[in-house]
């Protein structure tokens, strides 16, 4: 079997049905493993964050990476939502399926009860775009979970998150 997409070689060459079944099974296992990682990381992060007393709650970062720039903003307000305004020019970076980046971020936001906004203003190389997103995400998380010495309570006017 030799697949093509949009006139480009998809790079999948399988000699017989048994090899094809093995390749598909491996792909399904990789996606299932990624889904478990997404779920587990988000849950562990939420548990580590605890009741959020004394944290800043909000965080944001704008991060340039070569020709790309990503803006990431988070709110640990307890209402999960993902806004993902990203255009990627490649389907894979190395062996990584770029569509998994959005799914990872959605799962993380859902597990943490976090509002997450990711916007890429521009960028041509999908590797640089994804690197800007995830480094910006890390900086925004650090900002949001950092201790605000002026706060001694939950960062909410309602007193609860």
Tab-separated table of C-alpha atoms in Angstrom:
chain	number	residue	atom	x	y	z
A	1	UNK	CA	0.000	0.000	0.000
A	2	UNK	CA	1.365	3.398	-0.901
A	3	UNK	CA	-0.607	6.474	0.112
A	4	UNK	CA	-0.569	9.977	-1.258
A	5	UNK	CA	-2.257	13.120	-0.005
A	6	UNK	CA	-2.444	16.346	-2.024
A	7	UNK	CA	0.072	14.960	-4.463
A	8	UNK	CA	2.729	14.412	-1.801
A	9	UNK	CA	4.182	11.098	-0.764
A	10	UNK	CA	2.606	10.206	2.592
A	11	UNK	CA	5.657	8.088	3.398
A	12	UNK	CA	3.694	4.966	4.338
A	13	UNK	CA	4.837	1.824	2.615
A	14	UNK	CA	3.459	-1.484	3.786
A	15	UNK	CA	4.135	-4.754	2.011
A	16	UNK	CA	1.110	-6.830	2.978
A	17	UNK	CA	-2.143	-6.797	4.930
A	18	UNK	CA	-0.459	-8.093	8.109
A	19	UNK	CA	2.095	-5.272	8.054
A	20	UNK	CA	-0.682	-2.746	7.384
A	21	UNK	CA	-2.680	-4.060	10.347
A	22	UNK	CA	0.408	-3.827	12.566
A	23	UNK	CA	1.094	-0.234	11.423
A	24	UNK	CA	-2.525	0.801	12.082
A	25	UNK	CA	-2.514	-0.931	15.482
A	26	UNK	CA	0.698	0.913	16.412
A	27	UNK	CA	-0.856	4.236	15.400
A	28	UNK	CA	-3.970	3.555	17.480
A	29	UNK	CA	-1.814	2.636	20.494
A	30	UNK	CA	0.220	5.844	20.099
A	31	UNK	CA	-2.949	7.975	20.032
A	32	UNK	CA	-4.377	6.147	23.064
A	33	UNK	CA	-1.104	6.692	24.948
A	34	UNK	CA	-1.182	10.397	24.090
A	35	UNK	CA	-4.764	10.642	25.381
A	36	UNK	CA	-3.738	9.024	28.681
A	37	UNK	CA	-0.788	11.397	29.009
A	38	UNK	CA	-3.063	14.397	28.319
A	39	UNK	CA	-5.530	13.279	30.974
A	40	UNK	CA	-2.934	12.367	33.575
A	41	UNK	CA	-0.827	15.518	33.231
A	42	UNK	CA	-3.888	17.759	33.483
A	43	UNK	CA	-5.210	15.916	36.547
A	44	UNK	CA	-1.831	15.927	38.291
A	45	UNK	CA	-1.366	19.617	37.579
A	46	UNK	CA	-4.832	20.416	38.995
A	47	UNK	CA	-4.105	18.355	42.120
A	48	UNK	CA	-0.738	20.067	42.614
A	49	UNK	CA	-2.381	23.477	42.244
A	50	UNK	CA	-4.852	22.603	44.992
A	51	UNK	CA	-7.297	25.257	46.198
A	52	UNK	CA	-5.421	28.090	44.416
A	53	UNK	CA	-5.237	30.214	47.585
A	54	UNK	CA	-2.605	32.911	47.136
A	55	UNK	CA	-2.055	32.326	43.406
A	56	UNK	CA	-2.333	34.970	40.728
A	57	UNK	CA	-4.958	32.904	38.775
A	58	UNK	CA	-4.272	34.662	35.452
A	59	UNK	CA	-1.223	34.390	33.263
A	60	UNK	CA	-0.180	35.257	29.752
A	61	UNK	CA	2.823	35.226	27.477
A	62	UNK	CA	3.700	36.346	24.003
A	63	UNK	CA	6.548	34.275	22.685
A	64	UNK	CA	8.512	34.710	19.442
A	65	UNK	CA	10.250	31.737	17.877
A	66	UNK	CA	12.153	32.527	14.687
A	67	UNK	CA	9.470	33.747	12.217
A	68	UNK	CA	6.513	32.723	14.416
A	69	UNK	CA	4.855	34.380	17.395
A	70	UNK	CA	2.280	32.866	19.745
A	71	UNK	CA	0.104	34.547	22.358
A	72	UNK	CA	-1.099	32.346	25.209
A	73	UNK	CA	-3.413	33.374	28.059
A	74	UNK	CA	-4.775	31.251	30.920
A	75	UNK	CA	-7.354	31.687	33.677
A	76	UNK	CA	-7.691	29.096	36.433
A	77	UNK	CA	-11.252	30.222	37.168
A	78	UNK	CA	-12.813	26.760	37.106
A	79	UNK	CA	-14.525	27.085	33.721
A	80	UNK	CA	-12.679	24.984	31.146
A	81	UNK	CA	-12.557	26.303	27.613
A	82	UNK	CA	-10.061	26.314	24.772
A	83	UNK	CA	-9.747	28.951	22.066
A	84	UNK	CA	-7.186	27.721	19.520
A	85	UNK	CA	-6.530	30.062	16.614
A	86	UNK	CA	-3.627	28.345	14.942
A	87	UNK	CA	-2.871	27.576	11.311
A	88	UNK	CA	-0.226	24.940	10.709
A	89	UNK	CA	1.249	24.377	7.257
A	90	UNK	CA	2.427	20.813	7.870
A	91	UNK	CA	0.559	17.742	9.123
A	92	UNK	CA	3.600	16.339	10.892
A	93	UNK	CA	6.707	17.737	12.531
A	94	UNK	CA	9.191	14.914	12.587
A	95	UNK	CA	6.979	12.001	13.582
A	96	UNK	CA	4.570	14.180	15.597
A	97	UNK	CA	1.019	14.619	14.275
A	98	UNK	CA	0.464	18.363	14.750
A	99	UNK	CA	-3.292	17.901	15.345
A	100	UNK	CA	-2.400	16.302	18.687
A	101	UNK	CA	-1.171	19.666	20.010
A	102	UNK	CA	-4.709	21.072	20.037
A	103	UNK	CA	-6.106	17.922	21.632
A	104	UNK	CA	-3.431	17.979	24.332
A	105	UNK	CA	-4.214	21.607	25.190
A	106	UNK	CA	-7.984	20.965	25.189
A	107	UNK	CA	-7.616	17.991	27.521
A	108	UNK	CA	-5.261	19.902	29.822
A	109	UNK	CA	-7.681	22.844	30.017
A	110	UNK	CA	-10.635	20.550	30.712
A	111	UNK	CA	-8.850	18.600	33.453
A	112	UNK	CA	-7.588	21.766	35.168
A	113	UNK	CA	-10.789	23.788	34.870
A	114	UNK	CA	-8.807	26.362	32.942
A	115	UNK	CA	-9.695	28.899	30.291
A	116	UNK	CA	-6.923	28.695	27.694
A	117	UNK	CA	-6.502	30.985	24.704
A	118	UNK	CA	-3.849	30.257	22.081
A	119	UNK	CA	-3.419	32.569	19.110
A	120	UNK	CA	-0.627	32.430	16.591
A	121	UNK	CA	-0.308	35.790	14.865
A	122	UNK	CA	1.931	34.417	12.141
A	123	UNK	CA	4.423	31.680	11.417
A	124	UNK	CA	5.458	29.534	8.486
A	125	UNK	CA	7.368	26.630	9.998
A	126	UNK	CA	5.047	24.366	12.021
A	127	UNK	CA	7.963	23.371	14.264
A	128	UNK	CA	8.530	27.015	15.238
A	129	UNK	CA	4.790	27.610	15.677
A	130	UNK	CA	4.394	24.636	18.018
A	131	UNK	CA	7.538	25.536	19.945
A	132	UNK	CA	6.248	29.102	20.432
A	133	UNK	CA	2.874	27.738	21.605
A	134	UNK	CA	4.250	25.312	24.176
A	135	UNK	CA	6.950	27.606	25.528
A	136	UNK	CA	4.386	30.411	25.764
A	137	UNK	CA	2.019	27.986	27.502
A	138	UNK	CA	4.687	27.158	30.072
A	139	UNK	CA	5.369	30.826	30.772
A	140	UNK	CA	1.649	31.640	31.064
A	141	UNK	CA	1.167	28.718	33.475
A	142	UNK	CA	4.113	29.868	35.574
A	143	UNK	CA	2.642	33.361	35.713
A	144	UNK	CA	-0.849	32.125	36.710
A	145	UNK	CA	0.271	29.743	39.460
A	146	UNK	CA	2.882	32.019	40.972
A	147	UNK	CA	2.247	33.234	44.484
A	148	UNK	CA	0.885	36.742	44.858
A	149	UNK	CA	2.173	37.906	48.271
A	150	UNK	CA	-0.762	40.332	48.561
A	151	UNK	CA	-3.330	37.531	48.293
A	152	UNK	CA	-4.243	35.435	51.288
A	153	UNK	CA	-7.408	34.000	49.807
A	154	UNK	CA	-8.806	32.484	46.632
A	155	UNK	CA	-8.262	34.846	43.678
A	156	UNK	CA	-11.955	35.479	43.025
A	157	UNK	CA	-14.475	38.157	43.945
A	158	UNK	CA	-16.892	35.309	44.675
A	159	UNK	CA	-14.525	33.700	47.158
A	160	UNK	CA	-14.496	30.376	45.320
A	161	UNK	CA	-13.128	28.882	42.114
